[in-house]
Amino acid sequence: MTIPAVHNGLSNTPHVMTPREIVSELDRYIVGQHDAKRAVAIALRNRWRRQNVAPELRDEIAPKNILMIGPTGVGKTEIARRLAKLAQAPFVKVEASRYTEVGYVGRDVESIVRDLVEISVKMVREEERERVAVRAREAAEERLLDILFPPSTKARRPIGVTPEGNLDSSGDSHAETREKLRKLLRGGHLDEREVEIEVSAQSMPMVEVFTPQGMEEMGVNMKDLFNQIMPKKTRQRSVKIPEALEILTQEEAVRLVDMENVTHEAIRRAEQSGIVFIDEIDKIAGHDSGHGPNVSREGVQRDLLPIVEGSTVNTKYGTVRTDHMLFVASGAFHMSKPSDLIPEFQGRFPIRVELSPLTKEDFIRILTEPENALTRQYAALMETEGVRLSFSGEGVSALAEIAAKVNARSENIGARRLHTVLERLLEEVSFNAPELGNSEIKVDAAFVHERLDAIVKDEDLSRYIL
């Protein structure tokens, strides 16, 4: 989803998905969890609504951050992955457990915003390169024609071009010869010919910048500084014409893109439509123990609080405000509960969505309905070996029943159990597939029970294998 606006000559995609369309798109890949999908869809649509509010009220409308609560393997992270593709806005997914309180060894929470801005800059830069692609291609073509047939510097006998692309003394003018070469170039008749082009060579000094954890950007900035100080070197490279055209097109695209406008637009997008997904938020819930793995839990929450509330973060592209960024947090909360988060942090996530555990019926739908269903993935993999793998309804039902039973008896890891069960079920087929040749294998209930029943019945064995 994008916000249809034009700033500094940089345009966004005009189409904006409705909440119903967003939920429908998520349904293609994620089974169930309707409440979570609706909450995410409404939050995304509100980004567009806010941009269309009167300017005097726009800055007063704060995003409604979301906290998703549910056991592992029910679709929280998958919703984030699909959300990133749907949003078409700067999106970054991080794990809360990677960060530590200021003063401890580890990454500081402000690096989340810096990562978001980097993604935003890359996104806008790619859009701008696409926008100038035609002009860049034309300029690259002219440069390549100059290499193939340099412009005349003095009066000389006209040179022509044979149908094979070779230069020939004839009565053609310089312009006519150049146009003939252009036609041959566009027609692909010169693709096998090699030319020498001048490309920029990396002239980084042999210096490695070591920085403490959490200060990685200092190292990046130092490298950028060295790049500016050191003279740019070029070298001659012999390549075929199609590759030369691509290299020259990229160079021309870099020249045509105005990085100052790109940076300005990227910061605007990060501030106004940036989305931060914080996974494993439950791992920083609870009270500090002062030592061991629980150290600095509340400290990370306190450091995250100003980012979520709205603050200014310094990046190498300039200052970035986080007031209108949307934050979506998720956690399983097995060993803790949402109320273990500090009150101020809880208050910044007003929308809470509980994701339900998966049942046998959900597993059946997961194995059959999504476009990227595991059964389709395994069938496609076996097809590369000439083995046609198919799953009957009874076979899928037996698989779902075994996955649900193992989840109930041991640790409930949700849909991830299906990966383990299917891998074990098809281990023999995968190993022997190259020798099976052009054959057909049908996975029915008997096939499933024959290979998995012995493991499922032995509880100790199933704990380690399934």
Tab-separated table of C-alpha atoms in Angstrom:
chain	number	residue	atom	x	y	z
A	1	MET	CA	0.000	0.000	0.000
A	2	THR	CA	1.345	3.410	-0.874
A	3	ILE	CA	0.466	7.036	-0.341
A	4	PRO	CA	-0.244	8.818	-3.627
A	5	ALA	CA	1.809	11.966	-3.366
A	6	VAL	CA	4.540	13.717	-5.311
A	7	HIS	CA	7.483	15.349	-3.549
A	8	ASN	CA	10.597	16.762	-5.170
A	9	GLY	CA	9.567	15.272	-8.490
A	10	LEU	CA	9.533	11.765	-6.986
A	11	SER	CA	6.202	9.993	-7.340
A	12	ASN	CA	4.711	7.103	-5.392
A	13	THR	CA	2.533	4.309	-6.746
A	14	PRO	CA	-1.030	5.637	-6.891
A	15	HIS	CA	-2.979	2.489	-5.964
A	16	VAL	CA	-4.006	2.117	-2.328
A	17	MET	CA	-5.373	-1.229	-1.161
A	18	THR	CA	-8.561	-1.289	0.910
A	19	PRO	CA	-8.681	-3.272	4.192
A	20	ARG	CA	-10.766	-5.967	2.478
A	21	GLU	CA	-8.196	-6.293	-0.321
A	22	ILE	CA	-5.330	-6.514	2.197
A	23	VAL	CA	-7.090	-9.287	4.168
A	24	SER	CA	-7.883	-11.109	0.923
A	25	GLU	CA	-4.214	-10.936	-0.119
A	26	LEU	CA	-3.050	-12.221	3.277
A	27	ASP	CA	-5.589	-15.083	3.034
A	28	ARG	CA	-3.692	-16.378	0.008
A	29	TYR	CA	-0.724	-17.299	2.210
A	30	ILE	CA	-1.902	-17.384	5.836
A	31	VAL	CA	-4.651	-19.613	7.211
A	32	GLY	CA	-7.027	-18.228	9.850
A	33	GLN	CA	-6.019	-15.460	12.294
A	34	HIS	CA	-8.726	-13.168	10.916
A	35	ASP	CA	-8.508	-10.687	13.824
A	36	ALA	CA	-4.780	-10.115	13.295
A	37	LYS	CA	-5.243	-9.627	9.552
A	38	ARG	CA	-8.054	-7.112	10.116
A	39	ALA	CA	-5.995	-5.127	12.638
A	40	VAL	CA	-3.022	-4.947	10.277
A	41	ALA	CA	-5.250	-4.023	7.309
A	42	ILE	CA	-6.920	-1.185	9.223
A	43	ALA	CA	-3.544	0.131	10.419
A	44	LEU	CA	-2.215	0.168	6.849
A	45	ARG	CA	-5.301	1.922	5.517
A	46	ASN	CA	-5.077	4.514	8.295
A	47	ARG	CA	-1.646	5.500	6.946
A	48	TRP	CA	-3.327	6.624	3.729
A	49	ARG	CA	-6.275	8.232	5.554
A	50	ARG	CA	-3.956	10.357	7.659
A	51	GLN	CA	-2.227	11.729	4.550
A	52	ASN	CA	-5.589	12.974	3.280
A	53	VAL	CA	-6.546	14.797	6.502
A	54	ALA	CA	-6.251	18.595	6.706
A	55	PRO	CA	-2.611	19.625	7.433
A	56	GLU	CA	-3.440	21.299	10.767
A	57	LEU	CA	-4.832	17.999	12.129
A	58	ARG	CA	-2.509	15.592	10.338
A	59	ASP	CA	0.390	15.908	12.777
A	60	GLU	CA	-1.932	15.302	15.721
A	61	ILE	CA	-3.002	11.858	14.486
A	62	ALA	CA	-0.664	9.269	15.965
A	63	PRO	CA	-0.527	5.698	14.603
A	64	LYS	CA	-2.268	2.990	16.634
A	65	ASN	CA	0.502	0.492	17.313
A	66	ILE	CA	-0.368	-3.216	17.408
A	67	LEU	CA	0.673	-5.982	19.812
A	68	MET	CA	0.137	-9.522	18.461
A	69	ILE	CA	0.009	-12.260	21.097
A	70	GLY	CA	0.019	-15.937	20.242
A	71	PRO	CA	1.985	-19.195	20.474
A	72	THR	CA	4.886	-19.882	18.156
A	73	GLY	CA	4.172	-21.093	14.639
A	74	VAL	CA	0.676	-19.603	14.225
A	75	GLY	CA	1.534	-16.938	11.646
A	76	LYS	CA	2.811	-13.826	13.464
A	77	THR	CA	6.108	-13.615	11.575
A	78	GLU	CA	4.470	-14.711	8.306
A	79	ILE	CA	2.028	-11.804	8.607
A	80	ALA	CA	5.050	-9.491	8.949
A	81	ARG	CA	6.716	-10.955	5.853
A	82	ARG	CA	3.604	-10.556	3.736
A	83	LEU	CA	2.952	-7.125	5.219
A	84	ALA	CA	6.342	-5.945	3.964
A	85	LYS	CA	5.398	-6.862	0.389
A	86	LEU	CA	1.910	-5.366	0.613
A	87	ALA	CA	2.917	-2.108	2.290
A	88	GLN	CA	5.302	-0.940	-0.466
A	89	ALA	CA	6.541	1.420	2.228
A	90	PRO	CA	9.795	1.394	4.235
A	91	PHE	CA	9.538	-1.733	6.384
A	92	VAL	CA	12.021	-3.285	8.786
A	93	LYS	CA	11.644	-6.446	10.886
A	94	VAL	CA	13.815	-6.824	13.972
A	95	GLU	CA	14.067	-9.177	16.950
A	96	ALA	CA	13.839	-7.459	20.319
A	97	SER	CA	16.245	-9.995	21.826
A	98	ARG	CA	19.105	-8.628	19.665
A	99	TYR	CA	19.167	-5.306	21.484
A	100	THR	CA	20.593	-4.358	24.846
A	101	GLU	CA	20.348	-1.399	27.174
A	102	VAL	CA	22.772	1.441	26.561
A	103	GLY	CA	25.967	0.607	28.442
A	104	TYR	CA	25.884	-3.133	27.717
A	105	VAL	CA	27.569	-4.882	24.808
A	106	GLY	CA	25.093	-5.177	21.920
A	107	ARG	CA	23.153	-3.123	19.393
A	108	ASP	CA	21.366	0.001	20.565
A	109	VAL	CA	17.696	0.449	19.661
A	110	GLU	CA	18.311	3.566	17.552
A	111	SER	CA	19.890	1.325	14.934
A	112	ILE	CA	16.324	0.156	14.152
A	113	VAL	CA	15.515	3.622	12.797
A	114	ARG	CA	18.841	3.820	10.953
A	115	ASP	CA	18.106	0.470	9.277
A	116	LEU	CA	14.631	1.700	8.290
A	117	VAL	CA	16.091	4.835	6.684
A	118	GLU	CA	18.652	2.756	4.764
A	119	ILE	CA	15.823	0.597	3.386
A	120	SER	CA	13.847	3.731	2.492
A	121	VAL	CA	16.815	5.248	0.630
A	122	LYS	CA	17.365	2.025	-1.289
A	123	MET	CA	13.666	1.844	-2.194
A	124	VAL	CA	13.473	5.437	-3.484
A	125	ARG	CA	16.792	5.090	-5.324
A	126	GLU	CA	15.537	1.994	-7.159
A	127	GLU	CA	12.301	3.778	-8.085
A	128	GLU	CA	14.279	6.709	-9.450
A	129	ARG	CA	16.541	4.400	-11.458
A	130	GLU	CA	13.460	2.820	-13.016
A	131	ARG	CA	12.088	6.291	-13.800
A	132	VAL	CA	15.269	7.322	-15.643
A	133	ALA	CA	15.879	3.863	-17.152
A	134	VAL	CA	14.921	4.905	-20.699
A	135	ARG	CA	17.143	7.995	-20.648
A	136	ALA	CA	19.993	5.983	-19.113
A	137	ARG	CA	19.650	3.319	-21.806
A	138	GLU	CA	19.722	5.933	-24.573
A	139	ALA	CA	22.817	7.611	-23.096
A	140	ALA	CA	24.522	4.231	-22.696
A	141	GLU	CA	23.726	3.394	-26.301
A	142	GLU	CA	25.332	6.645	-27.461
A	143	ARG	CA	28.469	5.922	-25.419
A	144	LEU	CA	28.662	2.420	-26.860
A	145	LEU	CA	28.284	3.759	-30.408
A	146	ASP	CA	31.124	6.220	-29.683
A	147	ILE	CA	33.293	3.238	-28.716
A	148	LEU	CA	32.299	1.219	-31.791
A	149	PHE	CA	32.575	4.158	-34.180
A	150	PRO	CA	34.348	7.182	-32.670
A	151	PRO	CA	33.129	10.581	-33.933
A	152	SER	CA	35.351	12.009	-36.658
A	153	THR	CA	37.661	14.814	-35.567
A	154	LYS	CA	38.733	15.842	-39.078
A	155	ALA	CA	37.502	15.538	-42.594
A	156	ARG	CA	38.119	12.101	-44.004
A	157	ARG	CA	36.734	9.670	-46.492
A	158	PRO	CA	33.238	8.484	-45.449
A	159	ILE	CA	33.007	5.001	-43.958
A	160	GLY	CA	30.041	2.645	-44.231
A	161	VAL	CA	28.885	-0.526	-42.472
A	162	THR	CA	28.411	-3.954	-44.019
A	163	PRO	CA	25.345	-6.075	-43.036
A	164	GLU	CA	27.676	-8.094	-40.765
A	165	GLY	CA	28.549	-4.963	-38.756
A	166	ASN	CA	32.040	-4.413	-40.196
A	167	LEU	CA	33.241	-0.931	-41.207
A	168	ASP	CA	33.668	-0.417	-44.936
A	169	SER	CA	34.862	2.485	-47.089
A	170	SER	CA	31.807	3.695	-48.997
A	171	GLY	CA	29.895	6.858	-49.671
A	172	ASP	CA	27.900	6.867	-46.374
A	173	SER	CA	28.123	9.953	-44.174
A	174	HIS	CA	29.178	9.676	-40.538
A	175	ALA	CA	25.576	10.072	-39.308
A	176	GLU	CA	24.274	7.403	-41.694
A	177	THR	CA	26.976	4.975	-40.626
A	178	ARG	CA	26.159	5.602	-36.959
A	179	GLU	CA	22.445	4.947	-37.575
A	180	LYS	CA	23.241	1.689	-39.373
A	181	LEU	CA	25.347	0.606	-36.402
A	182	ARG	CA	22.493	1.571	-34.065
A	183	LYS	CA	20.074	-0.677	-35.976
A	184	LEU	CA	22.538	-3.571	-35.884
A	185	LEU	CA	23.069	-2.993	-32.152
A	186	ARG	CA	19.328	-2.971	-31.371
A	187	GLY	CA	18.754	-5.978	-33.608
A	188	GLY	CA	21.263	-8.061	-31.635
A	189	HIS	CA	23.629	-8.556	-34.604
A	190	LEU	CA	26.625	-7.283	-32.615
A	191	ASP	CA	26.004	-9.334	-29.446
A	192	GLU	CA	29.030	-11.609	-29.957
A	193	ARG	CA	31.454	-8.732	-30.495
A	194	GLU	CA	33.701	-7.664	-27.617
A	195	VAL	CA	34.529	-4.065	-26.785
A	196	GLU	CA	36.824	-2.406	-24.253
A	197	ILE	CA	35.084	-0.098	-21.800
A	198	GLU	CA	36.342	1.981	-18.913
A	199	VAL	CA	34.852	0.960	-15.572
A	200	SER	CA	35.452	2.376	-12.117
A	201	ALA	CA	37.699	0.282	-9.885
A	202	GLN	CA	37.192	0.064	-6.134
A	203	SER	CA	40.078	1.911	-4.568
A	204	MET	CA	39.308	1.252	-0.901
A	205	PRO	CA	42.383	1.538	1.301
A	206	MET	CA	43.463	-1.626	3.039
A	207	VAL	CA	42.140	-0.390	6.368
A	208	GLU	CA	39.558	-2.259	8.430
A	209	VAL	CA	37.586	-0.047	10.810
A	210	PHE	CA	36.809	-1.894	14.045
A	211	THR	CA	33.977	-0.385	16.060
A	212	PRO	CA	32.225	-1.511	19.242
A	213	GLN	CA	28.923	-3.335	18.910
A	214	GLY	CA	26.110	-0.846	18.518
A	215	MET	CA	28.398	1.651	16.737
A	216	GLU	CA	28.572	-0.116	13.355
A	217	GLU	CA	27.487	3.079	11.569
A	218	MET	CA	30.732	4.775	12.621
A	219	GLY	CA	32.613	2.178	10.581
A	220	VAL	CA	30.321	2.712	7.584
A	221	ASN	CA	30.778	6.482	7.789
A	222	MET	CA	34.560	6.085	7.968
A	223	LYS	CA	34.510	3.954	4.820
A	224	ASP	CA	32.353	6.563	3.056
A	225	LEU	CA	34.866	9.216	4.101
A	226	PHE	CA	37.769	7.186	2.694
A	227	ASN	CA	35.819	6.743	-0.556
A	228	GLN	CA	35.521	10.523	-0.907
A	229	ILE	CA	39.161	11.221	-0.057
A	230	MET	CA	40.758	8.548	-2.218
A	231	PRO	CA	40.925	9.311	-5.961
A	232	LYS	CA	38.560	7.288	-8.115
A	233	LYS	CA	40.434	4.845	-10.297
A	234	THR	CA	39.264	3.362	-13.571
A	235	ARG	CA	40.401	0.326	-15.513
A	236	GLN	CA	39.852	-1.074	-18.985
A	237	ARG	CA	37.667	-4.156	-19.222
A	238	SER	CA	36.918	-6.259	-22.295
A	239	VAL	CA	33.300	-7.465	-22.363
A	240	LYS	CA	30.684	-8.487	-24.905
A	241	ILE	CA	28.360	-5.765	-26.151
A	242	PRO	CA	25.187	-6.792	-24.180
A	243	GLU	CA	27.151	-6.758	-20.908
A	244	ALA	CA	28.836	-3.473	-21.862
A	245	LEU	CA	25.408	-1.945	-22.508
A	246	GLU	CA	24.196	-3.026	-19.054
A	247	ILE	CA	27.297	-1.633	-17.308
A	248	LEU	CA	27.059	1.684	-19.125
A	249	THR	CA	23.297	1.891	-18.436
A	250	GLN	CA	23.909	1.464	-14.699
A	251	GLU	CA	26.589	4.168	-14.750
A	252	GLU	CA	24.288	6.559	-16.595
A	253	ALA	CA	21.417	5.812	-14.190
A	254	VAL	CA	23.658	6.706	-11.237
A	255	ARG	CA	24.524	10.021	-12.916
A	256	LEU	CA	20.887	10.860	-13.671
A	257	VAL	CA	19.570	10.161	-10.147
A	258	ASP	CA	19.615	13.210	-7.862
A	259	MET	CA	20.706	11.726	-4.533
A	260	GLU	CA	19.797	14.879	-2.605
A	261	ASN	CA	16.160	14.550	-3.683
A	262	VAL	CA	16.286	10.801	-3.074
A	263	THR	CA	17.513	11.321	0.490
A	264	HIS	CA	14.876	13.987	1.188
A	265	GLU	CA	12.064	11.765	-0.112
A	266	ALA	CA	13.430	8.669	1.684
A	267	ILE	CA	13.455	10.462	5.047
A	268	ARG	CA	9.922	11.749	4.411
A	269	ARG	CA	8.682	8.235	3.623
A	270	ALA	CA	10.420	6.707	6.634
A	271	GLU	CA	8.858	9.324	8.920
A	272	GLN	CA	5.353	9.332	7.416
A	273	SER	CA	4.804	5.738	6.284
A	274	GLY	CA	7.602	3.685	7.879
A	275	ILE	CA	6.625	0.402	9.554
A	276	VAL	CA	8.713	-1.328	12.237
A	277	PHE	CA	7.891	-4.945	13.146
A	278	ILE	CA	9.424	-5.955	16.500
A	279	ASP	CA	9.382	-9.732	16.918
A	280	GLU	CA	10.064	-11.695	20.118
A	281	ILE	CA	8.889	-8.774	22.272
A	282	ASP	CA	8.103	-11.256	25.074
A	283	LYS	CA	11.831	-11.969	25.441
A	284	ILE	CA	12.356	-8.524	26.985
A	285	ALA	CA	9.302	-8.754	29.281
A	286	GLY	CA	9.859	-9.431	32.958
A	287	HIS	CA	12.044	-7.950	35.660
A	288	ASP	CA	15.800	-7.570	35.534
A	289	SER	CA	17.738	-10.198	37.420
A	290	GLY	CA	20.988	-8.198	37.458
A	291	HIS	CA	22.976	-11.018	35.850
A	292	GLY	CA	22.697	-13.897	33.428
A	293	PRO	CA	20.570	-13.970	30.274
A	294	ASN	CA	17.844	-11.765	31.782
A	295	VAL	CA	20.097	-8.773	32.305
A	296	SER	CA	18.849	-5.476	30.882
A	297	ARG	CA	15.333	-6.616	29.929
A	298	GLU	CA	13.590	-3.574	31.338
A	299	GLY	CA	16.444	-1.424	30.091
A	300	VAL	CA	15.685	-2.384	26.484
A	301	GLN	CA	12.027	-1.488	27.058
A	302	ARG	CA	13.031	1.894	28.487
A	303	ASP	CA	15.285	2.524	25.478
A	304	LEU	CA	12.567	1.459	23.037
A	305	LEU	CA	9.965	3.653	24.733
A	306	PRO	CA	11.146	7.047	23.344
A	307	ILE	CA	11.464	5.533	19.849
A	308	VAL	CA	7.872	4.259	19.981
A	309	GLU	CA	6.567	7.437	21.658
A	310	GLY	CA	8.258	9.685	19.137
A	311	SER	CA	11.772	11.065	19.205
A	312	THR	CA	14.524	12.313	16.899
A	313	VAL	CA	17.242	9.912	15.771
A	314	ASN	CA	20.464	10.992	14.068
A	315	THR	CA	21.357	9.061	10.917
A	316	LYS	CA	24.003	9.648	8.259
A	317	TYR	CA	21.242	11.044	6.034
A	318	GLY	CA	20.047	13.555	8.631
A	319	THR	CA	17.698	13.617	11.605
A	320	VAL	CA	14.616	11.389	11.484
A	321	ARG	CA	11.517	11.720	13.654
A	322	THR	CA	9.666	8.570	14.745
A	323	ASP	CA	6.357	10.213	15.789
A	324	HIS	CA	4.335	8.790	12.903
A	325	MET	CA	6.034	5.445	12.339
A	326	LEU	CA	3.805	2.404	12.848
A	327	PHE	CA	5.143	-0.188	15.307
A	328	VAL	CA	3.842	-3.759	15.281
A	329	ALA	CA	5.149	-6.002	18.074
A	330	SER	CA	4.600	-9.723	18.491
A	331	GLY	CA	5.472	-12.383	21.010
A	332	ALA	CA	4.484	-15.861	22.167
A	333	PHE	CA	4.456	-14.889	25.877
A	334	HIS	CA	5.026	-18.493	27.031
A	335	MET	CA	7.149	-17.585	30.048
A	336	SER	CA	5.680	-14.109	30.605
A	337	LYS	CA	2.538	-12.118	29.895
A	338	PRO	CA	1.894	-8.711	28.301
A	339	SER	CA	1.317	-7.159	31.731
A	340	ASP	CA	4.985	-7.918	32.546
A	341	LEU	CA	5.972	-5.140	30.134
A	342	ILE	CA	6.473	-1.763	31.820
A	343	PRO	CA	3.169	0.218	31.907
A	344	GLU	CA	4.428	3.043	29.674
A	345	PHE	CA	5.427	0.518	27.010
A	346	GLN	CA	2.086	-1.299	27.222
A	347	GLY	CA	0.283	2.013	26.748
A	348	ARG	CA	2.039	2.610	23.446
A	349	PHE	CA	0.457	-0.534	21.928
A	350	PRO	CA	-3.275	0.160	22.264
A	351	ILE	CA	-4.436	-2.499	19.788
A	352	ARG	CA	-3.965	-6.042	21.080
A	353	VAL	CA	-4.709	-9.064	18.939
A	354	GLU	CA	-4.613	-12.641	20.191
A	355	LEU	CA	-3.764	-15.316	17.651
A	356	SER	CA	-5.341	-18.704	18.287
A	357	PRO	CA	-3.426	-22.034	18.400
A	358	LEU	CA	-3.698	-24.207	15.300
A	359	THR	CA	-5.943	-27.282	15.194
A	360	LYS	CA	-6.028	-30.342	12.925
A	361	GLU	CA	-8.503	-28.553	10.622
A	362	ASP	CA	-6.125	-25.587	10.382
A	363	PHE	CA	-3.257	-27.932	9.459
A	364	ILE	CA	-5.362	-29.461	6.650
A	365	ARG	CA	-6.054	-25.986	5.268
A	366	ILE	CA	-2.368	-25.010	5.607
A	367	LEU	CA	-1.352	-28.076	3.590
A	368	THR	CA	-3.850	-27.462	0.789
A	369	GLU	CA	-5.077	-23.848	0.498
A	370	PRO	CA	-2.119	-21.376	0.404
A	371	GLU	CA	-0.382	-20.739	-2.902
A	372	ASN	CA	2.912	-21.693	-1.250
A	373	ALA	CA	1.533	-24.787	0.553
A	374	LEU	CA	4.180	-27.277	1.673
A	375	THR	CA	2.585	-30.073	-0.381
A	376	ARG	CA	2.977	-27.965	-3.532
A	377	GLN	CA	6.569	-27.118	-2.625
A	378	TYR	CA	7.538	-30.793	-2.199
A	379	ALA	CA	5.701	-31.786	-5.389
A	380	ALA	CA	7.610	-29.099	-7.319
A	381	LEU	CA	10.942	-30.237	-5.848
A	382	MET	CA	10.314	-33.885	-6.804
A	383	GLU	CA	9.150	-32.835	-10.282
A	384	THR	CA	12.716	-31.678	-11.009
A	385	GLU	CA	13.807	-35.319	-10.653
A	386	GLY	CA	10.971	-36.601	-12.878
A	387	VAL	CA	8.993	-37.909	-9.873
A	388	ARG	CA	5.316	-36.912	-9.825
A	389	LEU	CA	4.337	-36.564	-6.173
A	390	SER	CA	0.652	-36.216	-5.263
A	391	PHE	CA	-1.199	-36.012	-1.939
A	392	SER	CA	-4.655	-37.511	-1.444
A	393	GLY	CA	-7.220	-35.971	0.908
A	394	GLU	CA	-6.817	-38.899	3.325
A	395	GLY	CA	-3.045	-38.510	3.267
A	396	VAL	CA	-3.231	-34.804	4.087
A	397	SER	CA	-5.729	-35.529	6.892
A	398	ALA	CA	-3.414	-38.193	8.373
A	399	LEU	CA	-0.471	-35.775	8.243
A	400	ALA	CA	-2.492	-33.049	9.973
A	401	GLU	CA	-3.659	-35.485	12.657
A	402	ILE	CA	-0.101	-36.613	13.434
A	403	ALA	CA	1.182	-33.012	13.576
A	404	ALA	CA	-1.637	-32.004	15.940
A	405	LYS	CA	-1.073	-35.058	18.135
A	406	VAL	CA	2.697	-34.451	18.470
A	407	ASN	CA	2.080	-30.763	19.225
A	408	ALA	CA	-0.387	-31.649	21.963
A	409	ARG	CA	1.904	-34.248	23.497
A	410	SER	CA	5.181	-32.347	23.407
A	411	GLU	CA	6.034	-28.692	22.785
A	412	ASN	CA	3.426	-26.897	20.635
A	413	ILE	CA	5.383	-25.294	17.790
A	414	GLY	CA	2.366	-24.692	15.564
A	415	ALA	CA	2.673	-24.986	11.785
A	416	ARG	CA	6.434	-25.512	12.034
A	417	ARG	CA	5.633	-29.088	13.090
A	418	LEU	CA	4.414	-29.765	9.537
A	419	HIS	CA	7.922	-29.110	8.188
A	420	THR	CA	9.352	-31.745	10.539
A	421	VAL	CA	6.634	-34.327	9.843
A	422	LEU	CA	6.754	-33.887	6.050
A	423	GLU	CA	10.541	-34.020	5.926
A	424	ARG	CA	10.529	-37.270	7.889
A	425	LEU	CA	7.722	-38.704	5.755
A	426	LEU	CA	9.460	-38.009	2.437
A	427	GLU	CA	13.045	-38.663	3.531
A	428	GLU	CA	13.266	-41.992	1.665
A	429	VAL	CA	11.632	-40.572	-1.466
A	430	SER	CA	13.963	-37.554	-1.501
A	431	PHE	CA	17.026	-39.763	-1.120
A	432	ASN	CA	16.058	-42.205	-3.884
A	433	ALA	CA	14.454	-39.685	-6.271
A	434	PRO	CA	17.387	-39.597	-8.786
A	435	GLU	CA	17.128	-43.409	-9.227
A	436	LEU	CA	13.315	-43.519	-9.377
A	437	GLY	CA	13.279	-41.832	-12.777
A	438	ASN	CA	9.946	-41.185	-14.461
A	439	SER	CA	7.592	-42.461	-11.755
A	440	GLU	CA	4.535	-41.467	-9.747
A	441	ILE	CA	4.151	-41.570	-5.955
A	442	LYS	CA	0.831	-41.019	-4.199
A	443	VAL	CA	0.871	-40.029	-0.543
A	444	ASP	CA	-2.280	-41.481	1.008
A	445	ALA	CA	-3.229	-42.450	4.559
A	446	ALA	CA	-1.544	-45.878	4.283
A	447	PHE	CA	1.709	-44.271	3.043
A	448	VAL	CA	1.694	-41.847	5.996
A	449	HIS	CA	0.881	-44.418	8.694
A	450	GLU	CA	3.440	-46.912	7.340
A	451	ARG	CA	6.286	-44.409	7.744
A	452	LEU	CA	5.284	-42.413	10.815
A	453	ASP	CA	3.138	-44.567	13.130
A	454	ALA	CA	6.097	-46.301	14.805
A	455	ILE	CA	7.735	-42.951	15.621
A	456	VAL	CA	4.492	-41.342	16.845
A	457	LYS	CA	3.710	-44.259	19.179
A	458	ASP	CA	7.134	-44.077	20.835
A	459	GLU	CA	6.859	-40.823	22.818
A	460	ASP	CA	10.563	-40.620	23.616
A	461	LEU	CA	11.474	-41.145	19.960
A	462	SER	CA	8.935	-38.631	18.674
A	463	ARG	CA	10.308	-35.957	21.007
A	464	TYR	CA	13.638	-36.114	19.185
A	465	ILE	CA	12.552	-36.929	15.612
A	466	LEU	CA	9.208	-35.122	15.206
